[in-house]
Structures are given as C-alpha cells and as structure tokens.
Coordinates of C-alpha atoms in Angstrom, one line a residue:
M1 CA 0.0 0.0 0.0
R2 CA 2.8 2.4 1.0
R3 CA 4.7 1.7 -2.3
S4 CA 1.5 2.3 -4.4
L5 CA 0.9 5.6 -2.6
I6 CA 4.5 6.7 -3.3
V7 CA 4.1 5.9 -7.0
V8 CA 0.8 7.9 -7.2
L9 CA 2.5 10.9 -5.5
L10 CA 5.4 10.7 -7.8
L11 CA 3.1 10.6 -10.8
V12 CA 1.1 13.6 -9.5
T13 CA 4.4 15.5 -8.9
A14 CA 5.7 14.6 -12.4
T15 CA 2.4 15.8 -13.9
I16 CA 2.5 19.1 -12.1
S17 CA 6.2 19.6 -13.0
A18 CA 5.4 18.9 -16.7
T19 CA 2.9 21.7 -16.8
A20 CA 4.9 24.2 -14.7
I21 CA 6.8 26.9 -16.7
D22 CA 9.6 29.3 -16.1
Y23 CA 8.3 32.7 -17.3
V24 CA 9.7 36.0 -18.4
V25 CA 7.5 39.0 -19.0
Q26 CA 9.2 42.2 -20.0
G27 CA 8.7 45.5 -21.8
Q28 CA 9.1 49.3 -21.8
I29 CA 6.9 51.9 -20.2
E30 CA 7.3 55.7 -20.0
G31 CA 6.6 57.8 -16.9
M32 CA 6.6 54.9 -14.4
D33 CA 10.2 54.9 -13.1
G34 CA 10.4 53.9 -9.5
K35 CA 6.8 52.5 -9.5
L36 CA 5.6 48.9 -9.3
L37 CA 3.9 46.9 -12.0
Y38 CA 1.8 43.9 -11.0
L39 CA 1.3 40.5 -12.7
H40 CA -2.3 39.4 -12.3
D41 CA -3.8 35.9 -13.1
Y42 CA -7.3 36.4 -14.6
D43 CA -8.6 33.0 -13.8
K44 CA -7.5 32.8 -10.1
E45 CA -7.9 36.5 -9.6
I46 CA -4.6 36.7 -7.7
T47 CA -1.4 38.8 -8.0
I48 CA 1.4 36.5 -9.1
D49 CA 4.3 38.9 -9.0
S50 CA 5.4 42.5 -8.9
T51 CA 8.5 44.3 -10.3
L52 CA 10.0 47.8 -10.3
V53 CA 10.2 50.0 -13.4
T54 CA 13.8 51.2 -13.9
N55 CA 14.9 53.5 -16.7
G56 CA 11.6 52.9 -18.5
R57 CA 12.1 49.1 -18.5
F58 CA 10.7 46.2 -16.4
K59 CA 11.0 42.5 -16.2
F60 CA 9.1 39.7 -14.4
H61 CA 10.7 36.3 -14.1
G62 CA 9.9 33.2 -12.0
S63 CA 8.1 29.9 -12.1
Y64 CA 4.3 29.3 -12.4
E65 CA 2.1 26.2 -12.4
R66 CA 1.0 26.6 -16.0
P67 CA 0.9 29.0 -18.9
A68 CA -1.9 31.4 -17.9
L69 CA -3.7 34.5 -19.3
V70 CA -2.4 37.4 -17.3
R71 CA -2.5 41.1 -17.0
V72 CA 0.4 43.5 -16.4
E73 CA -1.0 46.6 -14.7
N74 CA -0.7 49.7 -12.6
G75 CA -3.6 52.1 -12.7
R76 CA -4.5 53.1 -16.2
F77 CA -1.5 51.2 -17.7
F78 CA -2.3 47.6 -18.6
S79 CA -1.4 44.9 -21.1
N80 CA -2.6 41.3 -21.5
C81 CA -0.3 38.4 -22.4
I82 CA 0.2 34.7 -21.9
L83 CA 2.5 33.9 -18.9
D84 CA 4.9 31.6 -20.8
T85 CA 8.6 31.3 -21.5
L86 CA 8.6 34.9 -23.0
A87 CA 6.2 37.7 -23.4
V88 CA 7.1 41.2 -24.5
V89 CA 4.1 43.4 -23.6
N90 CA 2.8 46.5 -25.3
F91 CA 0.8 49.1 -23.3
D92 CA -0.4 50.9 -26.4
T93 CA -2.2 47.9 -28.0
H94 CA -2.8 46.1 -24.7
Y95 CA -1.5 42.8 -26.1
P96 CA 2.1 41.4 -26.7
S97 CA 4.4 42.6 -29.4
A98 CA 6.6 39.4 -29.3
G99 CA 7.2 36.3 -27.3
S100 CA 6.6 32.5 -27.2
L101 CA 4.4 30.5 -29.6
L102 CA 1.3 31.1 -27.4
N103 CA 2.0 34.8 -27.3
Q104 CA 2.5 34.9 -31.1
K105 CA -0.9 33.2 -31.5
M106 CA -2.4 35.9 -29.2
I107 CA -0.7 38.6 -31.3
N108 CA -2.1 37.1 -34.6
F109 CA -5.7 36.9 -33.2
S110 CA -5.5 40.4 -31.6
S111 CA -4.1 42.0 -34.8
E112 CA -6.9 40.5 -36.9
N113 CA -9.5 41.5 -34.4
Q114 CA -8.1 45.0 -34.2
T115 CA -8.1 45.4 -38.0
I116 CA -11.9 45.1 -37.9
E117 CA -12.1 47.5 -35.0
D118 CA -9.9 50.0 -36.8
E119 CA -12.1 49.8 -39.9
L120 CA -15.2 50.6 -37.8
D121 CA -13.4 53.5 -36.0
K122 CA -12.2 55.0 -39.3
F123 CA -15.8 54.8 -40.8
R124 CA -17.2 56.5 -37.7
D125 CA -14.6 59.3 -37.8
E126 CA -15.4 59.9 -41.5
L127 CA -19.1 60.1 -40.7
I128 CA -18.4 62.7 -38.0
N129 CA -16.1 64.7 -40.3
H130 CA -18.9 64.8 -42.8
G131 CA -21.2 66.3 -40.3
F132 CA -23.3 63.3 -39.4
E133 CA -24.8 63.4 -35.9
Q134 CA -26.9 61.0 -33.7
P135 CA -29.3 59.3 -34.3
E136 CA -28.5 59.2 -38.1
L137 CA -24.7 58.6 -37.4
G138 CA -25.5 55.6 -35.3
E139 CA -27.9 54.1 -37.8
I140 CA -25.4 54.4 -40.7
Y141 CA -22.5 53.1 -38.5
K142 CA -24.6 50.1 -37.5
H143 CA -24.9 49.0 -41.2
L144 CA -21.1 48.5 -41.4
F145 CA -21.0 47.0 -37.9
D146 CA -23.6 44.4 -38.9
K147 CA -21.7 43.7 -42.2
L148 CA -18.4 43.0 -40.4
F149 CA -20.0 41.2 -37.4
P150 CA -20.0 37.7 -39.0
R151 CA -16.4 38.0 -39.9
R152 CA -15.5 38.9 -36.4
L153 CA -17.7 36.2 -34.9
Q154 CA -16.0 33.6 -37.1
L155 CA -12.6 34.8 -36.0
L156 CA -13.6 34.4 -32.4
Y157 CA -15.2 31.0 -32.9
Q158 CA -12.1 29.6 -34.7
T159 CA -9.7 31.0 -32.1
I160 CA -11.7 29.5 -29.3
E161 CA -11.9 26.1 -31.1
D162 CA -8.2 26.0 -32.0
N163 CA -6.8 27.1 -28.7
P164 CA -7.6 25.1 -25.5
N165 CA -5.3 27.5 -23.6
G166 CA -4.9 31.1 -22.5
V167 CA -5.3 32.3 -26.1
G168 CA -8.8 30.7 -26.3
E169 CA -9.5 32.2 -22.9
Y170 CA -8.6 35.7 -24.2
A171 CA -10.9 35.1 -27.2
I172 CA -13.7 34.3 -24.8
M173 CA -13.1 37.5 -23.0
S174 CA -13.2 39.4 -26.3
L175 CA -16.4 37.7 -27.4
G176 CA -18.1 38.3 -24.0
S177 CA -17.3 42.0 -24.1
L178 CA -18.4 42.5 -27.8
W179 CA -21.6 44.4 -28.2
G180 CA -24.5 42.7 -29.9
V181 CA -23.7 39.0 -29.2
T182 CA -26.9 37.0 -28.7
P183 CA -27.3 34.0 -26.3
E184 CA -27.5 31.7 -29.3
Q185 CA -24.2 33.0 -30.6
W186 CA -22.7 32.5 -27.2
D187 CA -24.0 28.9 -27.2
E188 CA -22.2 28.3 -30.5
A189 CA -19.0 29.5 -29.0
Y190 CA -19.5 27.5 -25.8
S191 CA -19.9 24.3 -27.8
K192 CA -16.5 24.9 -29.3
M193 CA -14.7 25.3 -26.0
S194 CA -12.4 22.5 -24.6
P195 CA -13.1 21.2 -21.1
Y196 CA -10.1 23.3 -20.0
L197 CA -11.8 26.5 -21.3
K198 CA -15.2 25.7 -19.8
R199 CA -13.5 25.5 -16.4
R200 CA -12.1 29.0 -16.7
R201 CA -13.7 31.7 -14.5
I202 CA -14.2 34.0 -17.5
A203 CA -16.2 31.3 -19.4
D204 CA -18.4 30.7 -16.3
Y205 CA -18.9 34.5 -15.9
Y206 CA -20.1 35.0 -19.5
N207 CA -22.1 31.8 -19.4
N208 CA -24.1 33.3 -16.5
K209 CA -24.3 36.6 -18.3
Y210 CA -25.8 35.1 -21.4
N211 CA -28.2 32.9 -19.4
G212 CA -29.3 36.1 -17.7
L213 CA -29.7 37.8 -21.1
R214 CA -31.7 34.8 -22.4
N215 CA -34.0 34.9 -19.4
S216 CA -34.7 38.7 -19.5
Q217 CA -35.6 39.2 -23.2
P218 CA -38.8 41.0 -24.2
G219 CA -41.8 38.8 -23.4
K220 CA -40.1 37.3 -20.3
P221 CA -41.3 38.0 -16.7
F222 CA -39.0 40.3 -14.7
I223 CA -36.5 38.7 -12.3
D224 CA -36.8 39.7 -8.7
I225 CA -33.8 41.4 -6.9
N226 CA -33.1 42.2 -3.2
A227 CA -32.1 45.8 -2.4
K228 CA -32.7 48.5 0.1
T229 CA -34.5 51.8 0.3
V230 CA -32.4 54.9 0.7
S231 CA -33.5 54.9 4.4
G232 CA -32.1 51.4 4.8
E233 CA -35.2 49.2 4.7
D234 CA -35.0 45.8 3.0
V235 CA -37.0 45.8 -0.3
K236 CA -37.5 43.8 -3.4
L237 CA -38.0 44.7 -7.0
S238 CA -41.4 42.9 -6.8
D239 CA -42.5 45.5 -4.3
Y240 CA -42.8 47.9 -7.2
V241 CA -42.9 45.8 -10.4
G242 CA -45.9 43.8 -11.5
K243 CA -48.2 45.9 -9.3
G244 CA -50.4 47.3 -12.1
K245 CA -48.1 50.0 -13.4
Y246 CA -45.8 50.4 -16.4
V247 CA -42.3 50.6 -14.8
L248 CA -39.3 52.2 -16.4
L249 CA -36.5 50.3 -14.7
D250 CA -33.1 52.2 -14.6
F251 CA -30.0 50.4 -13.5
W252 CA -27.4 53.0 -12.8
A253 CA -24.4 53.9 -10.6
S254 CA -23.0 57.1 -9.1
W255 CA -19.7 56.8 -11.0
C256 CA -21.4 56.4 -14.4
G257 CA -21.3 59.5 -16.6
P258 CA -23.8 58.2 -19.2
C259 CA -26.2 57.3 -16.3
R260 CA -26.2 60.9 -15.2
E261 CA -26.7 62.2 -18.7
E262 CA -29.6 59.8 -19.3
A263 CA -31.2 60.8 -16.0
E264 CA -31.0 64.6 -16.7
K265 CA -31.8 64.5 -20.5
T266 CA -34.4 61.8 -20.6
L267 CA -35.7 60.5 -17.2
R268 CA -36.2 63.8 -15.5
P269 CA -38.3 65.3 -18.3
L270 CA -40.2 62.0 -18.6
Y271 CA -40.9 62.0 -14.9
E272 CA -42.2 65.6 -15.0
K273 CA -44.5 64.7 -17.9
Y274 CA -46.0 61.6 -16.2
K275 CA -45.6 62.2 -12.5
D276 CA -49.4 62.5 -12.0
D277 CA -50.2 59.5 -14.2
D278 CA -51.0 56.5 -11.9
R279 CA -50.3 54.1 -14.8
F280 CA -46.5 54.8 -14.9
M281 CA -43.5 55.1 -12.6
I282 CA -39.7 55.3 -12.9
L283 CA -37.7 53.1 -10.6
G284 CA -33.9 53.6 -10.2
V285 CA -31.8 50.7 -9.0
A286 CA -28.3 51.6 -7.9
T287 CA -26.1 48.8 -9.2
W288 CA -22.4 48.0 -9.0
D289 CA -21.8 50.9 -6.6
E290 CA -20.8 51.7 -3.0
H291 CA -23.5 52.7 -0.5
D292 CA -22.0 56.0 0.6
K293 CA -21.3 57.1 -3.0
T294 CA -24.9 56.2 -4.1
V295 CA -26.4 58.2 -1.2
A296 CA -24.2 61.2 -1.9
A297 CA -25.1 61.1 -5.6
L298 CA -28.8 61.0 -4.8
E299 CA -28.5 63.9 -2.4
K300 CA -26.6 65.9 -5.0
R301 CA -28.7 65.1 -8.0
N302 CA -32.1 65.1 -6.2
Y303 CA -33.7 62.6 -8.6
P304 CA -37.5 62.9 -7.8
W305 CA -38.4 59.3 -8.9
T306 CA -38.3 56.2 -6.6
Q307 CA -34.9 54.8 -5.9
I308 CA -33.7 51.5 -4.4
I309 CA -30.0 51.0 -3.7
D310 CA -27.3 48.5 -2.7
A311 CA -28.2 45.9 -5.3
G312 CA -24.5 45.2 -6.0
E313 CA -23.7 43.2 -9.1
V314 CA -26.6 40.8 -8.8
P315 CA -28.7 42.7 -11.4
M316 CA -25.9 42.4 -14.0
K317 CA -25.8 38.6 -13.5
L318 CA -29.6 38.1 -13.5
Y319 CA -30.3 40.4 -16.4
G320 CA -27.2 39.6 -18.4
F321 CA -25.5 43.0 -18.9
N322 CA -22.1 44.4 -18.1
G323 CA -22.6 48.1 -18.9
I324 CA -24.8 50.8 -17.6
P325 CA -27.2 52.6 -17.8
M326 CA -29.3 49.6 -18.6
I327 CA -33.0 50.6 -18.9
F328 CA -36.0 48.3 -19.2
L329 CA -39.7 49.0 -19.7
I330 CA -41.9 46.5 -17.9
N331 CA -45.7 46.1 -18.3
P332 CA -48.3 46.2 -15.4
D333 CA -48.2 42.4 -15.1
G334 CA -44.4 42.3 -14.7
I335 CA -43.6 41.2 -18.3
I336 CA -40.6 42.9 -20.0
I337 CA -41.6 45.0 -23.0
E338 CA -38.2 46.2 -24.0
R339 CA -34.6 46.3 -22.7
E340 CA -31.5 48.4 -23.5
L341 CA -33.5 51.5 -24.0
R342 CA -31.8 54.9 -24.5
G343 CA -32.6 58.5 -25.2
E344 CA -35.4 59.3 -27.6
G345 CA -36.2 55.7 -27.8
I346 CA -37.4 55.7 -24.2
I347 CA -39.6 58.7 -24.6
S348 CA -41.2 57.6 -27.9
L349 CA -41.9 54.1 -26.5
V350 CA -43.4 55.4 -23.2
D351 CA -45.5 58.0 -25.1
N352 CA -46.8 55.5 -27.5
I353 CA -47.8 52.9 -24.9
L354 CA -49.5 55.4 -22.6
S355 CA -51.3 57.1 -25.4
T356 CA -52.5 53.8 -26.7
N357 CA -53.5 52.4 -23.3
K358 CA -55.8 55.1 -22.1
P359 CA -57.1 55.0 -18.4
N360 CA -60.2 53.0 -17.8
Q361 CA -60.0 51.2 -21.2

C-alpha cells in the first residue's frame, strides 16, 4: 500500500512539474520609473508577481504552475499576455508585441480583431467629419458593424476552437465584451470550448451573463432582486414591479457619466411629464456601486423618482448586462416589454404605450 501511494504521489508531482513553466514578461513603459507593476492571473484573480520599473524598463521572471492568461498593470497602464517562456508586452495595444508561440498566437488573433475595430473606427470618424450626428450617425454606422460582425464572430469561434489554452481564454473575453452578441451566438462559442476553457472563470462569468440575457428578453417576466431603500429598509423589485403600473427600470451607478446624462436629459423630463399618471413610474436601481457614494449622488442630483439601492452586481448577472445605464420597460403584469433603451427611444416608447392604453380602457 505504501509503495502504491508513493508511486501515485510521484506521478502527480511529475504531472505538475510537466505543466509548470519558467516565465519572463518584459517591456518598456514611460513615466513609471520607481513604481511597481503587477502581474495578475485572470482565472485565479490573484497577483502572481510585482516588479519595479527602472529607466523605462521592467522584467518579471519566475516559475508558475501553468501557462496562464495574465494582465500586467498599474492604474491606467495595462497589457494582457500569456504567462509563458517569454512575453514582450505593449501598453499601447494592450497585447504582446513578441514572445513565445502562445503569445504569437495571441498577437495574430488580436491583430486581426483590431483590424476590424480600426475599420469601424475609421468609418465612424469619417461620418463625424462629414457632419453626421446622432441618431443618423448611429444608424449608418450600424450597417457597417452588422456587415463586419459575421467575420469577427467567425474569427472568435475559430480562435476558441483552435486554442484550448490562454489564447482561447482571451478570445472568450473578447467575445463576451463584444456588443450585440446573442445568447444563441454564445451557445455556439461555448460548444467549441475545450473542457479546460469551460472550467475557466471567464467562461463561467459570461455563461451566467448570457443565461441572464436569455431569461430577460422582451416577453419574459421580470426577475426579482433584493435591495434596500435609501433609508435602509429591505426591499425587493417585486414590491414595485408587477403591481399594475408600467415601470421604467433604470439600473445606474454614481460613477457612471452616461447614467447621469440619461437621467437629466431623458428621465427627469419624462418624470415631469407623467408624475401624476397612476399608470406609470420610474424606478432607479443603484447597481455596482458603493453605499455612501450612491447616497451622496442622490442627495446631490435630487432625482425625484423612486430609488432603491445596494443591489450590488446581482442585477448584472440576473439580467445579463455588463454596462450601464441599462434601462427596461416592464408592463403592469411584470412582463418585460423592451430592454437596453436609451434617449429618444425611451420617450417615444413610453409616449406610444401610454397614449394607446388610455385610463379605464
């Protein structure tokens, strides 16, 4: 028995040693002399290493259990790479400029993905230079975005399928943060993931996101959330939603500039217009924020519509979004009418519904 146990331990040790790597991550960075850079493991959410910047240069070196997708960072400076035999990082592109075979694969994927992004940026800038403004600018831009989207999607699918490693993990991150991806398109990507990739934290995170998105589409019932009133009482979304009123549900945060702009330009005028209409209410839900900062923002902004706070990141998981403001319109029975509403689209939808559904009809 003892001999068998020793053999098993030796085999386990040999397996671990076979996957462990000696790594070097290096590069140049201006304006950071004498400051620390940190090496962060995305999957484990831990800091692996730190190093000092000297004469505009830095170098990490050591041993790690496996090649891993990592982030070199300090404040606004960051770059992603694969922790492997060698990675030379670039803080302008945010991905490597040279390195091992895995890092070269990451470079190839990132360069092709960036080419599509650059084409979109160039087109948008040309529209602006020719005097186009919203909403027409957005409508024209979307035509090119939709035209290039299948090409981008195929690049992501292929990279995920071909790379059961940190490169595939990076492609998952890129897919999950891409605007316009549907739950069905995520499912297609998920089916191409190796068991290794499906075990990564980032795959689990986006799987939850797209399940939330799937479950909160128009026509689906709202999903309940625990929160608190501004005065500190426990409350639920169901205390307000599904109670016989149309509810404009605004997920926001104190640090979010677009949230403040939407509140002042759209929600405040809409509130003033319908504040005496018993069929309609606006409900703010402070999300992804700190209690004291939320309360301070409400005192400063003096939003007159109902607010509940301290919802944390739960709404993002349950409703499948990772950007705010996120605004929904929900019918009197608690069924989602529309999601991801903004600007004039909010006003026209609310006006149309309330004018069509007159009181006592």
